[in-house]
Short mmCIF file of C-alpha atoms and ligand atoms in Angstrom, two decimals:
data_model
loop_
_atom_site.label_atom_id
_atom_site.label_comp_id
_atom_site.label_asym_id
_atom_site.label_seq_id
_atom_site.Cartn_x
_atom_site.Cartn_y
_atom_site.Cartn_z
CA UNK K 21 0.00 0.00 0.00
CA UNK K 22 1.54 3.14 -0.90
CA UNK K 23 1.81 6.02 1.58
CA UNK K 24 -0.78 9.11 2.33
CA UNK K 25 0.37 11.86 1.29
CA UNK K 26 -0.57 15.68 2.65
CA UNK K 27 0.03 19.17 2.41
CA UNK K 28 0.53 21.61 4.92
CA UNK K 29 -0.01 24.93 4.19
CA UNK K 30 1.95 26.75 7.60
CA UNK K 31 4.86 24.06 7.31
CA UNK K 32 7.32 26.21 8.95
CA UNK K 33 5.43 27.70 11.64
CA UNK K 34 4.97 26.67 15.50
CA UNK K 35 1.83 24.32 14.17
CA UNK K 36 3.15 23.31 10.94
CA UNK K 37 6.54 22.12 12.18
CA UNK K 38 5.36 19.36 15.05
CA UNK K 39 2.21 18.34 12.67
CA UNK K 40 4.97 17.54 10.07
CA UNK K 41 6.91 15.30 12.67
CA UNK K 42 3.39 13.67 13.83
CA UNK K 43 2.29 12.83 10.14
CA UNK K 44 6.31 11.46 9.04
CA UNK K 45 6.04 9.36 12.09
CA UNK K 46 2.95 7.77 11.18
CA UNK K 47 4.35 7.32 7.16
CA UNK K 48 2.99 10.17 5.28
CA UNK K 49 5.00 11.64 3.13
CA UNK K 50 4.40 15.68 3.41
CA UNK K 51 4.25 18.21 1.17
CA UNK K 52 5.00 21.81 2.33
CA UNK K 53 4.46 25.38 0.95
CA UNK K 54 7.21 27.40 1.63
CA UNK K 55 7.04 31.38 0.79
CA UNK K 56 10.48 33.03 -0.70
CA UNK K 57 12.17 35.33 1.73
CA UNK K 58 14.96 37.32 1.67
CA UNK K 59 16.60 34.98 4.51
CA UNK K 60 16.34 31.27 4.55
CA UNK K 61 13.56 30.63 7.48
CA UNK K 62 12.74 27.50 8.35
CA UNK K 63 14.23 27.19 11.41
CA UNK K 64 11.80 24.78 12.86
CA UNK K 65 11.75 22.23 10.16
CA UNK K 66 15.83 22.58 9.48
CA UNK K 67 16.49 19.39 11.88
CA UNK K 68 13.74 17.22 9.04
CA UNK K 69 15.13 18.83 6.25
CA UNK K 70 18.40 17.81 7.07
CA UNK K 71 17.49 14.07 7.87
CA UNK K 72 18.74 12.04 4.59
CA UNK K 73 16.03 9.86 5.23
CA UNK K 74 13.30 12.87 5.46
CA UNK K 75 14.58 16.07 3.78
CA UNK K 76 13.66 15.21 -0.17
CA UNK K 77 11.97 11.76 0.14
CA UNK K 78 9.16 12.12 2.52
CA UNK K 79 9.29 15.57 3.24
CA UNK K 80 8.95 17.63 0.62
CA UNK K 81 8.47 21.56 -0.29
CA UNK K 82 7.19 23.71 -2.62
CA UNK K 83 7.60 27.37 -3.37
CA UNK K 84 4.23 29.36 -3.41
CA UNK K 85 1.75 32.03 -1.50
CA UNK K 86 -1.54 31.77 -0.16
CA UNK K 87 -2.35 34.52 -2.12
CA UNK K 88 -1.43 32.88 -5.29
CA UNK K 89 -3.69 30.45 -5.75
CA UNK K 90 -3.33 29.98 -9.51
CA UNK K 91 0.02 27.90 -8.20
CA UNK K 92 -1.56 26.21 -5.13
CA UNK K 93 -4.22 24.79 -7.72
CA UNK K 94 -1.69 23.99 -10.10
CA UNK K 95 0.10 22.10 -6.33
CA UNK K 96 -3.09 20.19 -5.65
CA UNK K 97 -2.85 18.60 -9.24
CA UNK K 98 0.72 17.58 -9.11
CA UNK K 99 0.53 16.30 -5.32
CA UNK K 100 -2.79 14.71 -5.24
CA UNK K 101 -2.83 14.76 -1.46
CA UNK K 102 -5.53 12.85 0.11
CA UNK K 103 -5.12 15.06 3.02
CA UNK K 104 -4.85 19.11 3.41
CA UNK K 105 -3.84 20.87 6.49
CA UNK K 106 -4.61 24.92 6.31
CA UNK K 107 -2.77 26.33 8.70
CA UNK K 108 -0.79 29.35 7.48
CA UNK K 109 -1.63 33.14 7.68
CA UNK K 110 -0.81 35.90 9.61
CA UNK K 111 -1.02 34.63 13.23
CA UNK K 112 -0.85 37.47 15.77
CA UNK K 113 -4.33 39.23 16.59
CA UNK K 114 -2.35 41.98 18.28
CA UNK K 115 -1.03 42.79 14.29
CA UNK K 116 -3.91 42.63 12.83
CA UNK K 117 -5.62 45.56 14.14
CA UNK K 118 -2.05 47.08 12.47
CA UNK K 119 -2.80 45.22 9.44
CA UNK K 120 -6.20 44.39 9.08
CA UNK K 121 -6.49 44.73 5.12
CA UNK K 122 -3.30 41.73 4.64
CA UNK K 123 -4.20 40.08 7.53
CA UNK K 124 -8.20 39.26 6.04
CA UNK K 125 -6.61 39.00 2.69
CA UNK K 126 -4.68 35.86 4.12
CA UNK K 127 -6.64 34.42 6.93
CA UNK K 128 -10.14 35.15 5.15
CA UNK K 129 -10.27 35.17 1.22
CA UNK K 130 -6.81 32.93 0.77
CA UNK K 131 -9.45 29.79 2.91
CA UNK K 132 -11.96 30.80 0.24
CA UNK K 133 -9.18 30.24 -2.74
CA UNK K 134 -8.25 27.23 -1.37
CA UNK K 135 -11.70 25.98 -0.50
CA UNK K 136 -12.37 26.65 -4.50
CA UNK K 137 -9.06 24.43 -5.52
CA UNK K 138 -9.94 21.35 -3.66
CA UNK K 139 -13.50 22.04 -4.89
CA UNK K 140 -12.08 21.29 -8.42
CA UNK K 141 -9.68 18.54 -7.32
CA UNK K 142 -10.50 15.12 -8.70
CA UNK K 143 -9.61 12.72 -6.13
CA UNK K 144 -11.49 12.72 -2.26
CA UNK K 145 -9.47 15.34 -0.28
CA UNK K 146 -10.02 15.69 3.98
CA UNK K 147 -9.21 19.52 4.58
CA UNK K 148 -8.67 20.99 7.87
CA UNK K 149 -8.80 24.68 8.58
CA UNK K 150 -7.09 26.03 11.47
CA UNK K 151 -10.09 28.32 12.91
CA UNK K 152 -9.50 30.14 16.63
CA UNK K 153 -11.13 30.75 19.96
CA UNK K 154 -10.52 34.41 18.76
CA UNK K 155 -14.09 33.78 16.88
CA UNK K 156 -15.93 33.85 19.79
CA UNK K 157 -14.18 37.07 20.93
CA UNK K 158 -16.92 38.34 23.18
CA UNK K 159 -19.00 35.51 24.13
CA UNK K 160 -22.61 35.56 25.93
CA UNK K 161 -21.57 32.48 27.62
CA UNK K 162 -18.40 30.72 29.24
CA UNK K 163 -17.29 27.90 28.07
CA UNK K 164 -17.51 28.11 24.75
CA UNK K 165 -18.12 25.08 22.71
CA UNK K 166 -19.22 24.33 18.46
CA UNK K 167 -22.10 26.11 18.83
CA UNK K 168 -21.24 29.31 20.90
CA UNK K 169 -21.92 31.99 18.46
CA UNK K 170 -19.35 34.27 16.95
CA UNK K 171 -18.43 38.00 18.22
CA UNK K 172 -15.02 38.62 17.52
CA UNK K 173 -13.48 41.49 18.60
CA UNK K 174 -10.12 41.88 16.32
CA UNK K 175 -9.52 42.09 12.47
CA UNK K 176 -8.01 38.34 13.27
CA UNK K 177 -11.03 37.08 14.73
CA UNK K 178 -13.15 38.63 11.72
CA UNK K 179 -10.66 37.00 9.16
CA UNK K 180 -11.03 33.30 11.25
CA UNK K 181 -15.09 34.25 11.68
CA UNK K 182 -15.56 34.07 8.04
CA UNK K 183 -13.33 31.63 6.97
CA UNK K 184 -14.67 29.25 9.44
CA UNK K 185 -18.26 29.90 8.17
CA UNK K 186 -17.09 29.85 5.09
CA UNK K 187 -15.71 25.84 5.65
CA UNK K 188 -19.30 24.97 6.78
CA UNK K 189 -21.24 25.99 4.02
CA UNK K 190 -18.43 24.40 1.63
CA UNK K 191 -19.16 21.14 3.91
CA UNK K 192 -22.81 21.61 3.80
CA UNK K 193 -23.64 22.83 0.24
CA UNK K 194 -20.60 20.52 -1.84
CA UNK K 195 -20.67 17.69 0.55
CA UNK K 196 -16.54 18.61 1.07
CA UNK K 197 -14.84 16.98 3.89
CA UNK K 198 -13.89 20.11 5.75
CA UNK K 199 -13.33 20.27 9.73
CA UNK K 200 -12.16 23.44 11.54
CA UNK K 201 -10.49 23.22 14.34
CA UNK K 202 -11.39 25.62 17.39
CA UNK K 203 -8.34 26.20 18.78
CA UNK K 204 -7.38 27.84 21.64
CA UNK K 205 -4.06 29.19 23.09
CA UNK K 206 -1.55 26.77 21.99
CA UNK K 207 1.82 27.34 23.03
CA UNK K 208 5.73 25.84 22.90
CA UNK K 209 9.24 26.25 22.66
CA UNK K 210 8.31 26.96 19.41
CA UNK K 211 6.08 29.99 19.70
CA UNK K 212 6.88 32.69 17.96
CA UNK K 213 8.93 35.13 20.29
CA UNK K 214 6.28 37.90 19.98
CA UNK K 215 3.79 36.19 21.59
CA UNK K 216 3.34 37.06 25.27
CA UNK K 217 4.16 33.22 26.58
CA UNK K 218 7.19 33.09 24.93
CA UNK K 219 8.31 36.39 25.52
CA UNK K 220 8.07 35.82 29.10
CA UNK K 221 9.75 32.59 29.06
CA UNK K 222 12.35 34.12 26.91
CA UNK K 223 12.71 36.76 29.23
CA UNK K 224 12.90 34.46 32.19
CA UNK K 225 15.98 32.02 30.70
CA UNK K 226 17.81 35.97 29.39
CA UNK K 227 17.29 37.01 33.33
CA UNK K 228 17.89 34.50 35.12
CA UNK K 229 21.45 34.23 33.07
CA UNK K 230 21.52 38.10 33.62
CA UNK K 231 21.18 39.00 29.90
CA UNK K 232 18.09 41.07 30.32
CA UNK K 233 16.26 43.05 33.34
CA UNK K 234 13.37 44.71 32.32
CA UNK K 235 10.43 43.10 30.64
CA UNK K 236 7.94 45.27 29.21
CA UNK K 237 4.33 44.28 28.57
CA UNK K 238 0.65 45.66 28.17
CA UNK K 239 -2.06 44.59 30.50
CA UNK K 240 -1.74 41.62 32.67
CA UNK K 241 -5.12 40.83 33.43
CA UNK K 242 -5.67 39.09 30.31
CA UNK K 243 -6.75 35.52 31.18
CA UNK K 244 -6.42 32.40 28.50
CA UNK K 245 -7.01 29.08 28.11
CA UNK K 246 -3.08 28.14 27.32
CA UNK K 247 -1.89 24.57 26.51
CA UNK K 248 0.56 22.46 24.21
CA UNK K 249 1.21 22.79 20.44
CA UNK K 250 2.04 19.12 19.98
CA UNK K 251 -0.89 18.19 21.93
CA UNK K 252 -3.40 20.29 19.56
CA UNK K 253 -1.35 18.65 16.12
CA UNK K 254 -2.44 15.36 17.41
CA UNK K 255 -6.05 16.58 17.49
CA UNK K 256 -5.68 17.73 14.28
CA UNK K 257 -5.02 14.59 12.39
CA UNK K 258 -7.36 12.83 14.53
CA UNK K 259 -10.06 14.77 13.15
CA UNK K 260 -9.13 14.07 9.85
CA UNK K 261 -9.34 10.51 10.23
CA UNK K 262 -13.07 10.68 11.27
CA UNK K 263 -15.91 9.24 8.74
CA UNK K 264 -17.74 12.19 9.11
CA UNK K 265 -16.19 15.93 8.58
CA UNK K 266 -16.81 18.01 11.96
CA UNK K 267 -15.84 21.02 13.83
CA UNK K 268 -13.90 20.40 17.06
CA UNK K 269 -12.86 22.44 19.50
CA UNK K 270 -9.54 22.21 21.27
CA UNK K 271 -8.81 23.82 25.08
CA UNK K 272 -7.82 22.78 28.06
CA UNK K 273 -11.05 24.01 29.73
CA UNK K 274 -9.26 26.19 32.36
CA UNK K 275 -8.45 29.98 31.84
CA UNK K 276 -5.20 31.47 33.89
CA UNK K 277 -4.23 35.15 33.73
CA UNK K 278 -0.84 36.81 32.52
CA UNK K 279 0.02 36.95 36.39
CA UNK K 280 -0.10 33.68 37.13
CA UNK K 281 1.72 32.67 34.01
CA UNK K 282 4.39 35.06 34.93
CA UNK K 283 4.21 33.47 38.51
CA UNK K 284 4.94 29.66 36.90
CA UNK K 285 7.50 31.13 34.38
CA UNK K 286 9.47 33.37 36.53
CA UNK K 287 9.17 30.21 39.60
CA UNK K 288 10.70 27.76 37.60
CA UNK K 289 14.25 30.07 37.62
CA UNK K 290 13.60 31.35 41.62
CA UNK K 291 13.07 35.03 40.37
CA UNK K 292 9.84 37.36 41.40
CA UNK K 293 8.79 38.90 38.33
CA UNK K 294 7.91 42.02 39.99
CA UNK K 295 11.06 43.29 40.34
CA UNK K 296 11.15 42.66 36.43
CA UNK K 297 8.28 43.53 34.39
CA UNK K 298 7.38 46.91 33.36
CA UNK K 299 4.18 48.36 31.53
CA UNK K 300 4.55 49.66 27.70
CA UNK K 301 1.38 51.20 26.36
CA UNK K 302 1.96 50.39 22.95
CA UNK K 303 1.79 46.52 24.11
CA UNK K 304 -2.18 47.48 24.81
CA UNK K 305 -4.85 46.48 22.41
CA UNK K 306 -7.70 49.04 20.89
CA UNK K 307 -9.72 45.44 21.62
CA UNK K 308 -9.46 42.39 23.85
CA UNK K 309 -11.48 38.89 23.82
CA UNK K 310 -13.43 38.33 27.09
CA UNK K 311 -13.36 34.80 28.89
CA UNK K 312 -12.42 32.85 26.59
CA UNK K 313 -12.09 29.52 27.80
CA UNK K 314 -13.06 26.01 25.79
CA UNK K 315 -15.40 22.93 26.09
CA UNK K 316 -13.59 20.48 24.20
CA UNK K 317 -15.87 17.38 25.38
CA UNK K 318 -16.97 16.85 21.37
CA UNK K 319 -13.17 16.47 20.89
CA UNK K 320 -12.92 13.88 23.87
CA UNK K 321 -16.17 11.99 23.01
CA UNK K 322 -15.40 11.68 18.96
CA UNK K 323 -11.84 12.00 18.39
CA UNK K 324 -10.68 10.66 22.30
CA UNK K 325 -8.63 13.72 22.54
CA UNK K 326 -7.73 16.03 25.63
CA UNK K 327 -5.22 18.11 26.82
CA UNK K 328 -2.85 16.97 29.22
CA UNK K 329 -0.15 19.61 29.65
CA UNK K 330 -1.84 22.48 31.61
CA UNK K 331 -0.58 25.92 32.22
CA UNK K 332 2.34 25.82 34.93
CA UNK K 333 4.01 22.52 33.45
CA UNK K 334 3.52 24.37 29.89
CA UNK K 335 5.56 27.72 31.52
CA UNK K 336 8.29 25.42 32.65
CA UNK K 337 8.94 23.86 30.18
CA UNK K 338 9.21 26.48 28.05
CA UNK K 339 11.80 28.30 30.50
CA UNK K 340 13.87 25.33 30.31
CA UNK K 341 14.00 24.88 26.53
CA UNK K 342 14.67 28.79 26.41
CA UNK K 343 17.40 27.79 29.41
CA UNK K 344 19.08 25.23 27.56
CA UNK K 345 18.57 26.88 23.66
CA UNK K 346 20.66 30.05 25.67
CA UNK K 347 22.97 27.64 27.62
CA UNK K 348 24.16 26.21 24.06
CA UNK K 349 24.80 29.01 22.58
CA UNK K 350 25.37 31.99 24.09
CA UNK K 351 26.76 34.37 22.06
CA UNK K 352 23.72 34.07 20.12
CA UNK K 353 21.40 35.90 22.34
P1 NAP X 416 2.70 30.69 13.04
O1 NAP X 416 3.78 30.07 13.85
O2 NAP X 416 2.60 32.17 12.99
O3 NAP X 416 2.87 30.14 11.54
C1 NAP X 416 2.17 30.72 10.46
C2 NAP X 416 2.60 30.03 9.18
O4 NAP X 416 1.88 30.62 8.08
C3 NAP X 416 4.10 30.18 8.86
O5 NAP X 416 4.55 28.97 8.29
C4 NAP X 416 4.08 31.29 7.82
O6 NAP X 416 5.19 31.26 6.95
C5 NAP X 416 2.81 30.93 7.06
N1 NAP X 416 2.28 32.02 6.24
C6 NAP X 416 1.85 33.23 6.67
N2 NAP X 416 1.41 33.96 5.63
C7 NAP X 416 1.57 33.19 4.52
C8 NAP X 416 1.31 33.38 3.15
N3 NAP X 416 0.80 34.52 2.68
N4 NAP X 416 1.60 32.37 2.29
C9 NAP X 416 2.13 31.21 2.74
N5 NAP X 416 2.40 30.97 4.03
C10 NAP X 416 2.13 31.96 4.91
O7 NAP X 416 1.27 30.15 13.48
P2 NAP X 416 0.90 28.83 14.36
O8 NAP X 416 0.94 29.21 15.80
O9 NAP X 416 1.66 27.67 13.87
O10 NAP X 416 -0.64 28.66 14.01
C11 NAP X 416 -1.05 27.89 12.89
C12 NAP X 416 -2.45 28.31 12.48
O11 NAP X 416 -3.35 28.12 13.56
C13 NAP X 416 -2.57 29.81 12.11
O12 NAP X 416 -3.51 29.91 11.07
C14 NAP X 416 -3.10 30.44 13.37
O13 NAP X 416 -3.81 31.62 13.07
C15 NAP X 416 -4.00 29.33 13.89
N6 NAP X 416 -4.20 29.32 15.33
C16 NAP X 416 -3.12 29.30 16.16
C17 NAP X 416 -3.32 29.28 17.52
C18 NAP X 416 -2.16 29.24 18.47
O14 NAP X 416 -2.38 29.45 19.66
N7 NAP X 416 -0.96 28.94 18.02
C19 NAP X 416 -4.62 29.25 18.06
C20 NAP X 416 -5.70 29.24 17.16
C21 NAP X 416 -5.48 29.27 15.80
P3 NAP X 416 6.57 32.02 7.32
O15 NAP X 416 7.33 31.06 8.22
O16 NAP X 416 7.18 32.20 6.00
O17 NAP X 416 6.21 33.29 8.03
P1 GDP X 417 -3.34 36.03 21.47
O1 GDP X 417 -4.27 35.48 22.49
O2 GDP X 417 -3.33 35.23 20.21
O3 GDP X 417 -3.56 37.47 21.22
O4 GDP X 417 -1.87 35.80 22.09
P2 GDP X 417 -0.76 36.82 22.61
O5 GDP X 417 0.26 35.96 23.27
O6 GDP X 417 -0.27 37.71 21.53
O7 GDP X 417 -1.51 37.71 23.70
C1 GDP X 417 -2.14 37.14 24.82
C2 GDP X 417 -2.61 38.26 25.75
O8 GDP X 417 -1.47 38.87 26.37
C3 GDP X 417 -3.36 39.39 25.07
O9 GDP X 417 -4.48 39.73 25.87
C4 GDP X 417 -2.38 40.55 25.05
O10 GDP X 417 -3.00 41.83 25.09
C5 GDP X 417 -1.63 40.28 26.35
N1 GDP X 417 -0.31 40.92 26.40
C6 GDP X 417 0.14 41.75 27.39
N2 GDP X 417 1.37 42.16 27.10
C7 GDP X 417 1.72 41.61 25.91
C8 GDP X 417 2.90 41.69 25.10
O11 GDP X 417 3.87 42.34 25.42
N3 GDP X 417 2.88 40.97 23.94
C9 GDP X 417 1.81 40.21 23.55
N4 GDP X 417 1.87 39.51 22.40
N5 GDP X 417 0.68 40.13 24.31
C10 GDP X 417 0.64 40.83 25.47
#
């Protein structure tokens, strides 16, 4: 039997990289879309790429832009993957009230383009999008689950708002096996470093080797519902693997504040983060979600998934990866 094959759209992000290690462990071989930078960056796939027994033979990557879709289509065609993963786009909801018009143009009408290609494809593809708590922004009720309705509150949320609606009525009026996947807060070593969990963790490991003092940030009574990126991958294929297509959502079910991440980071290297941490107004938001926190019991009862690595173990880990990443090489931060 020859091997499934899918394509991951978001390949060399935080998501893209450990869903790419998931599916090559259980025999896919994955196709990638890579966009063309001025610097190499695909930091968090180099260690596959490099593998002579991954890098060109079971992992494999392709050149293109969600906004070009004339190429993605002309992808699909060439790849025939029986499998589609959505997950790229501009990421951080604090940017998109900067850049609302690219950030919709990627996260909202790039789904629809690619909702139109595997409308034309020939072969049965499984597509999941990669939709966000952000939808529900400013919820009537708490949790929220599949059928909370949607008020976001950012440009972000708006862009993940339609394109999740969007997925449904492709499911319901073309019969397409499309899932989004709810996801909240989903954090690692790999998070980007201008997101606030990493930031802090960063800034934890840079203090506690007394690189850095200050850490400035915006408001820290934010509260969210924070758990692992490899975790949520996992959830990911499993809802592709369903007989049915479905919408799933994926939390941890418990919402902790900014404080009391800073009080897990900051504890796992014996510093108060008091004496470190400094407001910066342009860290604030014109717009914040309001308890957001997830039911993911549709995600336990159908696909026999749950989150296991809550907030404090997820802090210190992520100090200690930022520890060791600075411990090996110094000189580079
Ligand atoms: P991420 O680390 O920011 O990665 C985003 C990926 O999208 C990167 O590979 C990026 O490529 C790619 N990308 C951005 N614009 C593109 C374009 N125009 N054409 C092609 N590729 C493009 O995000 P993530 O944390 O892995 O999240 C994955 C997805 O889940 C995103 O859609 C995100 O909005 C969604 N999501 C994430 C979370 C979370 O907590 N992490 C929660 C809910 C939903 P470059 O490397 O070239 O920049
Ligand atoms: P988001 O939930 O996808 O927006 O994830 P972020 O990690 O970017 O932000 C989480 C929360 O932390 C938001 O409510 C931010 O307003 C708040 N926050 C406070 N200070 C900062 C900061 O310096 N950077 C970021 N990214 N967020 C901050």
């Amino acid at each position: 039997m020859s091997a499934p094959v899918a394509f991951i759209t978001g390949i060399t992000g935080q998501d893209g990289s450990y869903l790419t290690e998931l599916l090559l462990a259980r025999g896919y071989v994955v196709h990638g879309l890579v966009r063309r930078a001025s610097l190499f960056n695909r930091s968090r796939i180099e260690h596959l790429r490099h593998d002579p027994a991954i890098g060109g033979r079971t992992l494999l990557l392709h050149y293109g832009d969600l906004n070009d879709t004339t190429s993605l289509r002309r992808l699909f065609r060439q790849i025939r993957p029986t499998e589609v993963y959505h997950l790229a786009g501009q990421s951080h909801v604090g940017l998109s009230f900067e850049i609302p018009e690219a950030t919709c143009n990627e996260v909202a009408n790039a789904t629809l383009g690619l909702l139109e290609s595997l409308r034309d494809q020939e072969q049965p593809v499984k597509l999941y999008h990669a939709s966000s708590s952000e939808i529900f922004g400013a919820p009537a009720a708490a949790p929220q689950n599949e059928d909370t309705a949607l008020r976001p509150t950012s440009p972000y949320g708006c862009a993940k708002a339609f394109a999740t609606n969007l997925c449904r009525v492709y499911r319901d009026a073309y019969g397409l096996f499309v899932c989004n996947g709810i996801a909240f807060n989903h954090e690692s070593p790999r998070r980007g470093e201008n997101f606030v969990t990493r930031k802090i963790s960063l800034a934890a490991a840079r203090i506690a080797r007394g690189r850095q003092s200050e850490l400035p940030l915006g408001h820290l009574d934010a509260a969210r519902d924070w758990g692992y990126a490899p975790e949520y991958v996992d959830g990911m294929w499993r809802a592709l693997q369903q007989e049915r297509a479905g919408d799933y959502v994926f939390a941890t079910g418990e919402s902790r504040t900014l404080g009391e991440f800073l009080d897990a980071a900051f504890g796992a290297v014996g510093r108060d983060w008091r004496a470190h941490v400094k407001f910066e107004s342009r860290f604030v938001r014109p717009a914040e979600p309001v308890r957001l926190v997830g039911d993911a019991t549709r995600a336990r009862e159908k696909l026999g998934w749950s989150a296991q690595t809550k907030m404090s173990a997820l802090a210190r880990l992520m100090v200690e990866a930022d520890l060791a990443a600075l411990d090996a090489s110094p000189e580079r931060r």
